[in-house]
Structures are given as C-alpha cells and as structure tokens.
Short mmCIF file of C-alpha atoms in Angstrom, two decimals:
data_model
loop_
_atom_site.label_atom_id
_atom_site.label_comp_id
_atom_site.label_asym_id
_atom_site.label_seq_id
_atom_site.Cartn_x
_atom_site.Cartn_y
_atom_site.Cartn_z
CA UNK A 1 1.73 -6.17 -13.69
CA UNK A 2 3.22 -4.42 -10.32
CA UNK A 3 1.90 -6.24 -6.93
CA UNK A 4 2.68 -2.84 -4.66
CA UNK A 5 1.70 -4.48 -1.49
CA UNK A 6 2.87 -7.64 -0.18
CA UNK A 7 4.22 -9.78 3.13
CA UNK A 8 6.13 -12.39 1.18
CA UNK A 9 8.71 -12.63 2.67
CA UNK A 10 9.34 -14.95 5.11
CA UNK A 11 9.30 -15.23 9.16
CA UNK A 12 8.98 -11.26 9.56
CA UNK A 13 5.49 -10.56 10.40
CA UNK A 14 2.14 -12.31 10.21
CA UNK A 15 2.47 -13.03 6.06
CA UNK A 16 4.73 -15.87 4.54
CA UNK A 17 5.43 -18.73 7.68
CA UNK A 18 8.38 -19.89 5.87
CA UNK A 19 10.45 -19.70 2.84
CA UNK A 20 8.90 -22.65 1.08
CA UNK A 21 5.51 -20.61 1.32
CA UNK A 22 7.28 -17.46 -0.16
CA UNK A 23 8.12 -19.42 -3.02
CA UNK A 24 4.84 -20.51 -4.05
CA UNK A 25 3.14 -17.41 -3.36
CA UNK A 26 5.65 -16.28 -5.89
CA UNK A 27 4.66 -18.55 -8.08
CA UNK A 28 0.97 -17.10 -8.31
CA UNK A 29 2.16 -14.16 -8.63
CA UNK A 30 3.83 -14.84 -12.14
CA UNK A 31 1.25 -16.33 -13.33
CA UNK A 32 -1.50 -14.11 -12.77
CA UNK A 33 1.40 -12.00 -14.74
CA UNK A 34 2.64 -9.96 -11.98
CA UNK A 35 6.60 -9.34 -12.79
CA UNK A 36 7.45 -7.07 -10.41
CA UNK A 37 6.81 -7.70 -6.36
CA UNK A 38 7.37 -5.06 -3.89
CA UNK A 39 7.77 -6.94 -0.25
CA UNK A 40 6.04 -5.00 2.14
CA UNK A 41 6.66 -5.89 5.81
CA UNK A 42 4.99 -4.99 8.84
CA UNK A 43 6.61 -2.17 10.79
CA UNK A 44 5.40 -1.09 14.06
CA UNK A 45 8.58 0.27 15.70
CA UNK A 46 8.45 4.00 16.94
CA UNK A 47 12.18 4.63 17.01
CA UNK A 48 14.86 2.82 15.03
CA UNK A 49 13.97 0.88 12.05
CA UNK A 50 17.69 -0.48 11.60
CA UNK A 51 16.84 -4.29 13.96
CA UNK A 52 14.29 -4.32 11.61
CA UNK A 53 15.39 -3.19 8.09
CA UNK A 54 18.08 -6.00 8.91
CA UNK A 55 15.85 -8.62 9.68
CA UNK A 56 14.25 -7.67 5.99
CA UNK A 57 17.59 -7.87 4.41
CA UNK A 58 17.85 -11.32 5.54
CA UNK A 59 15.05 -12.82 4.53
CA UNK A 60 15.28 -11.36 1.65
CA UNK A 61 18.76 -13.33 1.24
CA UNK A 62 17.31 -16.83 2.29
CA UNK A 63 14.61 -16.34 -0.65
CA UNK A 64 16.10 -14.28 -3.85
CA UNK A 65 17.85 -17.44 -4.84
CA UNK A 66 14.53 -19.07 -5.03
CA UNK A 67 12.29 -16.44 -7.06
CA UNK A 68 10.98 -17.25 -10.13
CA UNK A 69 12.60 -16.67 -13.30
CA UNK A 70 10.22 -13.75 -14.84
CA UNK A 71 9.64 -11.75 -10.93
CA UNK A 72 11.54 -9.24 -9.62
CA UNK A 73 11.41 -8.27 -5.97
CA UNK A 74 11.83 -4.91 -4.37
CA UNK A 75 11.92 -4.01 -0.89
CA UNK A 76 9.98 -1.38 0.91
CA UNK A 77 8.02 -1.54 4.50
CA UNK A 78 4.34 -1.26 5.75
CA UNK A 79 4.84 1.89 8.56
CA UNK A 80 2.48 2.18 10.92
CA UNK A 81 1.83 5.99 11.25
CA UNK A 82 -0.43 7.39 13.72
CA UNK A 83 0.48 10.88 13.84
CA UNK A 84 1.65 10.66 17.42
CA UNK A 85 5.10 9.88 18.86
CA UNK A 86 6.50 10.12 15.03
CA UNK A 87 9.56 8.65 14.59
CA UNK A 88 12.88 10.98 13.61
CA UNK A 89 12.43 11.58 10.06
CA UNK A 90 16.02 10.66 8.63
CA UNK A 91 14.47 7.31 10.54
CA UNK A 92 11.53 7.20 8.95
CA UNK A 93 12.74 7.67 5.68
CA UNK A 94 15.15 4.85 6.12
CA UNK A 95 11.94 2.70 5.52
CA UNK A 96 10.97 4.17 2.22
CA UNK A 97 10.59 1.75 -0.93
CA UNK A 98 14.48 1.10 -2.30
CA UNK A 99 16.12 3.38 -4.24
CA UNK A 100 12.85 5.85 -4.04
CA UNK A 101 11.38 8.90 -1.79
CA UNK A 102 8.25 7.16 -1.48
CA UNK A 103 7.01 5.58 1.58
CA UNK A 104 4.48 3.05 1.94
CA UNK A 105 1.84 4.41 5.27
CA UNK A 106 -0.46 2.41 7.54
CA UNK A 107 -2.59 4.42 9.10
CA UNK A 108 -5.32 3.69 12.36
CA UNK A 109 -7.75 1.02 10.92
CA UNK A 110 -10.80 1.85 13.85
CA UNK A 111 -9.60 3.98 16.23
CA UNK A 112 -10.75 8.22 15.33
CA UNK A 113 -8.00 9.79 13.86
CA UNK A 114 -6.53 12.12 15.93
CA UNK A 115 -6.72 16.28 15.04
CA UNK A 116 -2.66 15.88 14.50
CA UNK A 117 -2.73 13.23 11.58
CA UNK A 118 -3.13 14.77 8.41
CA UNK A 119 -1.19 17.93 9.96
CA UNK A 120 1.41 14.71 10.54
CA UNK A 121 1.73 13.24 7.67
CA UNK A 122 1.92 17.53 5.66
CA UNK A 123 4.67 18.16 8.04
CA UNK A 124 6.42 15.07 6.88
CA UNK A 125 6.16 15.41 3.32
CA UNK A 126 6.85 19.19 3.24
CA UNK A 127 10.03 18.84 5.60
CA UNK A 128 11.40 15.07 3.87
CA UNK A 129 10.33 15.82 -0.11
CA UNK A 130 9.20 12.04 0.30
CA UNK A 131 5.67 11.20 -0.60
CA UNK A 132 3.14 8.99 1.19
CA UNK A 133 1.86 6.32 -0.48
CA UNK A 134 -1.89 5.33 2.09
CA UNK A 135 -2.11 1.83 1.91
CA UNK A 136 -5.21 -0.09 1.45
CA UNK A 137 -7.56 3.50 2.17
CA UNK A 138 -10.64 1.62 1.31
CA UNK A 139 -10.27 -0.27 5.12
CA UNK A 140 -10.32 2.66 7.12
CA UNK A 141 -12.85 3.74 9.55
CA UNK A 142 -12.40 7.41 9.25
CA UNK A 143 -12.68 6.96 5.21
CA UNK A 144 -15.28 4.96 4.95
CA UNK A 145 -17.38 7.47 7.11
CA UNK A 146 -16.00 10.81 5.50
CA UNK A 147 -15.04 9.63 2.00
CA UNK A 148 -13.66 13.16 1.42
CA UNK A 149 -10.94 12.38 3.43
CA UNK A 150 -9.03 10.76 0.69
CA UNK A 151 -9.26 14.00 -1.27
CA UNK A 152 -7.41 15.51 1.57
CA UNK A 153 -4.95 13.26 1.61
CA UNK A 154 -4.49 13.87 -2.05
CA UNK A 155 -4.39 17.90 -1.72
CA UNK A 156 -1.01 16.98 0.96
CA UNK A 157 0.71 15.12 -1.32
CA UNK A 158 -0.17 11.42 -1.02
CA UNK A 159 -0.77 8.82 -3.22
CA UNK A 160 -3.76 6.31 -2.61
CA UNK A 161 -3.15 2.37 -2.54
CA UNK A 162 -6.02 -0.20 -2.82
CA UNK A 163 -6.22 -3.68 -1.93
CA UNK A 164 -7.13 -5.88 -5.17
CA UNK A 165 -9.47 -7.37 -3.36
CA UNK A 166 -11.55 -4.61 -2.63
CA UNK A 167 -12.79 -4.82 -6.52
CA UNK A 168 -14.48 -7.96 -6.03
CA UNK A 169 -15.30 -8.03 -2.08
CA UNK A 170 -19.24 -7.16 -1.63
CA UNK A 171 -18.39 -5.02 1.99
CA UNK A 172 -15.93 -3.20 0.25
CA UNK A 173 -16.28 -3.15 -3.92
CA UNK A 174 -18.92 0.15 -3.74
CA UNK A 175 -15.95 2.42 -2.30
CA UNK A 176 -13.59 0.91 -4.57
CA UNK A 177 -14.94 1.67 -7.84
CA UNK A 178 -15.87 5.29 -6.71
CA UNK A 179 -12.15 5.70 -5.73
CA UNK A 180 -11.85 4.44 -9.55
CA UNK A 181 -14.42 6.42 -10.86
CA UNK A 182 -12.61 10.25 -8.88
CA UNK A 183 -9.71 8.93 -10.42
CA UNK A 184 -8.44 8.06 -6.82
CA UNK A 185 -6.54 5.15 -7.35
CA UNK A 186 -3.27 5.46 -8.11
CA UNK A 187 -1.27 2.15 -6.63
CA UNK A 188 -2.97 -1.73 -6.52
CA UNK A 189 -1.51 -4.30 -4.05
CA UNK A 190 -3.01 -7.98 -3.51
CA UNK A 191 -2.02 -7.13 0.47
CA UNK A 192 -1.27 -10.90 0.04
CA UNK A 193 -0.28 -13.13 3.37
CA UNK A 194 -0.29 -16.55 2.48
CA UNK A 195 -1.68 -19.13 0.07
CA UNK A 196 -5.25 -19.29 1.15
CA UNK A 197 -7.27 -16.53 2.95
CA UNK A 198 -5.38 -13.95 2.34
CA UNK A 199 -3.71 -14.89 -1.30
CA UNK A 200 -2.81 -13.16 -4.39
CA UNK A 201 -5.51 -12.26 -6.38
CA UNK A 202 -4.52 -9.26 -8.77
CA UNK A 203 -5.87 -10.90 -12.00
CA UNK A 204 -9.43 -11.63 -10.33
CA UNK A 205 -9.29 -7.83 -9.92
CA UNK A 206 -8.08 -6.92 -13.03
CA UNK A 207 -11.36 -8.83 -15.05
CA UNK A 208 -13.64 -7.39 -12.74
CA UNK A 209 -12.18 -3.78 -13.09
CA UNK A 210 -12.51 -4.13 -16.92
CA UNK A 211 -15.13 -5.77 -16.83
CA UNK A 212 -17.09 -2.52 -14.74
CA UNK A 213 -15.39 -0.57 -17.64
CA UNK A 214 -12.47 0.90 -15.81
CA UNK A 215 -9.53 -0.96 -18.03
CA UNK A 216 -7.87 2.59 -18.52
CA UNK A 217 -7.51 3.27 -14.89
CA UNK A 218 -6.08 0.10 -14.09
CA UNK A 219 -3.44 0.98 -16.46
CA UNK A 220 -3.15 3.95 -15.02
CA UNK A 221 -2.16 2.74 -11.92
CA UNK A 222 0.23 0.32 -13.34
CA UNK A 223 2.08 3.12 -15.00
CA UNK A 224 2.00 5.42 -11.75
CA UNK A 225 3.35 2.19 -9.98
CA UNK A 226 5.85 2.09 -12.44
CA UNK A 227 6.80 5.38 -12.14
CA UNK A 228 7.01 5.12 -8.39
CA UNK A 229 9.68 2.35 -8.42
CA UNK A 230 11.80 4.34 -11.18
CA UNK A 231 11.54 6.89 -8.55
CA UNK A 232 10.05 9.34 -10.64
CA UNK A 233 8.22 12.84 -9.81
CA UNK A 234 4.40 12.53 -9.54
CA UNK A 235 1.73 15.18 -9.79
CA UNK A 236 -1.65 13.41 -9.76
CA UNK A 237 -5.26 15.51 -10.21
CA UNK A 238 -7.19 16.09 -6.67
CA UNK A 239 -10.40 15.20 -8.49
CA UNK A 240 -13.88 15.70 -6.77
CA UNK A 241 -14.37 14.78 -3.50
CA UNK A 242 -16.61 11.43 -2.95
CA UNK A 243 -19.66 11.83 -1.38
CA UNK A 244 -21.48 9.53 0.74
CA UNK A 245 -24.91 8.51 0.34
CA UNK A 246 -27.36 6.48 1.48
CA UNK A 247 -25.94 2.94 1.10
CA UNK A 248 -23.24 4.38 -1.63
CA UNK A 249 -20.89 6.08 -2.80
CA UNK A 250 -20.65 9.05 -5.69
#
C-alpha cells in the first residue's frame, strides 16, 4: 500500500518529535503493509520555500539510514493555500511531490472560503500544468456544508485526498463513504503524527472499506496513488455531485 500523507519526519513541524519516533512509526507502517511513504511536512511560508525545502532535506538525511528494509520514502510538502497572497508559482511548484507535477494542498479548515479560492487554485493549475492534490477534504468546513464543492474541485483539475481515518471515525465516516460511493476518492493518507493519537492506521481503514463493500475503490486509489508518484497523466470522472441531507450524505 501507498501512505500519501504523512509528518514522519522528524523535528519539522508538529508530527515525529525525534528521529527515534520516525523510526517506529515506520515500523507500523510496514506492517500494516504500507511500502511506499510519502513525507508530508507542514508548510506555511508565503514566499520562499527554499529555508524550508532544506530543512526537509535534512531530516530526511538523519533518518533514510534508519528506514525499514521493505519502505520507501518520498518527499513532498503539506502547502497551506488560501487563495490570498499566493506565493510565485515557479515557488510554489518547488514544493510539489519529487520528481512529479503534483502538489499536495491544505486548504482553510473553518474559516469561509474566500470568492478568490477555487478561481486560485484554476489559475494555478491552468498557468503551472501541475495538479492539486486537496488533502484530507472530508475536514473542511466549507465541504462539509456544501458537499458539491468537491465536485468543483474535481471539474478544475484536482485530485481528492482522504484521511484513513475518516473510514472508521463516527463524526466523519458518513462523508467518507459517499466520497467513495461518487467515486471521489482518489488518494488515502493515515495524516499520521506520532505513535498514539494521531498514528498510522491505513489497514484499520482498509477492513472497514471492504468490509462496507468498497474493496474496488480502495484499489483504485492505490493505483491512482501509484500513478501519481510515477508522475503519470490523470483524467479522473467528475461523477455526481453529493448532496446533503438531513443527517447524511447521498
């Protein structure tokens, strides 16, 4: 399996404290049979990635000579993107997963989305040919009251990420498996931070996706995740928009 979402690496951002932590995290990870790991770090800057992307590199350094046997680790970065004051695009891009023209997006968890958002994040894909991958959409305000936004943010060209632990969280499992069930789910990530609270839990998911019936688009998503980290062109359906009802999702 792909983990597409992850802080663990060490003593960059509030996910692994230390390098002895990375490690074991790691450890889960390969056996819940995860092989590949892409490391995921917090970026909040609104200019000039390069302080940070070398402050990745490094900690990157102190670990890879400590990964499992069985992993493999790529590098990427989780960019905050509010549509406002966006960064220079040849600097933006400079965060985009290795080797790929995908970019993994944060976007504003409660605060309304602004009118220039979406417009933002069309511009950027249109102008840069790179694609925005939405992290965890299932923990946004503005989804989670207008459920057709993800359908928009299909139509512009992004992929959708979910948290694994969306699947099997009661606040949040309803949304998930209608994002499943439109086809909407394209990239999984265990969003993982550390060994307890916030820990990997991709094979939990997995059982409880199949379990629901949805074994085929798990698959799915590992083969679009895949594809993403071979840098591959993507096309994915738009789907029907979700609708919200009372208490649900359809």
């Amino acid at each position: 399996m792909v983990d597409f979402h992850t802080h663990i690496l060490p003593h960059l951002d509030d996910g692994a404290k230390d390098t002895a932590t990375s490690v074991e995290m790691l450890k889960a990870e390969l056996a819940q049979g995860v092989t590949t790991v892409l490391c995921t770090p917090h970026y909040y800057g609104k200019r000039y990635p390069d302080k940070f992307l070398s402050q990745r590199n490094a900690a990157y350094e102190r670990l890879k000579e400590r990964v499992p046997d069985g992993i493999t680790l790529r590098l990427g970065a989780e960019v905050h993107f509010t549509g406002i004051n966006v960064p220079d695009y040849d600097e933006l891009c400079k965060l985009a997963i290795d080797g790929t023209k995908y970019i993994l997006l944060e976007l504003p968890f409660v605060q309304k989305w602004t009118d220039r958002l979406l417009p933002a994040l069309s511009d950027f894909a249109y102008d840069t040919g790179y694609t925005p991958i939405i992290a965890h959409v299932e923990r946004y305000r503005e989804v989670l009251k207008k459920p057709s936004i993800v359908s928009q943010l299909i139509d512009i060209g992004c992929l959708i990420q979910v948290n694994a632990r969306a699947f099997t969280e009661k606040r949040e499992r309803k949304f998930a498996f209608a994002l499943l069930n439109h086809g909407f789910v394209h990239c999984i990530g265990s969003d993982a931070h550390d060994l307890e609270r916030r820990s990997v839990d991709l094979l939990t998911a997995k059982n409880a996706v199949e379990t629901a019936g949805y074994g085929n688009a798990w698959e799915n998503a590992q083969s679009i995740m895949q594809r993403v980290l071979n840098d591959e062109e993507l096309r994915v359906p738009l789907g029907e928009p979700i609708k919200k009802g009372l208490g649900s999702y359809k």
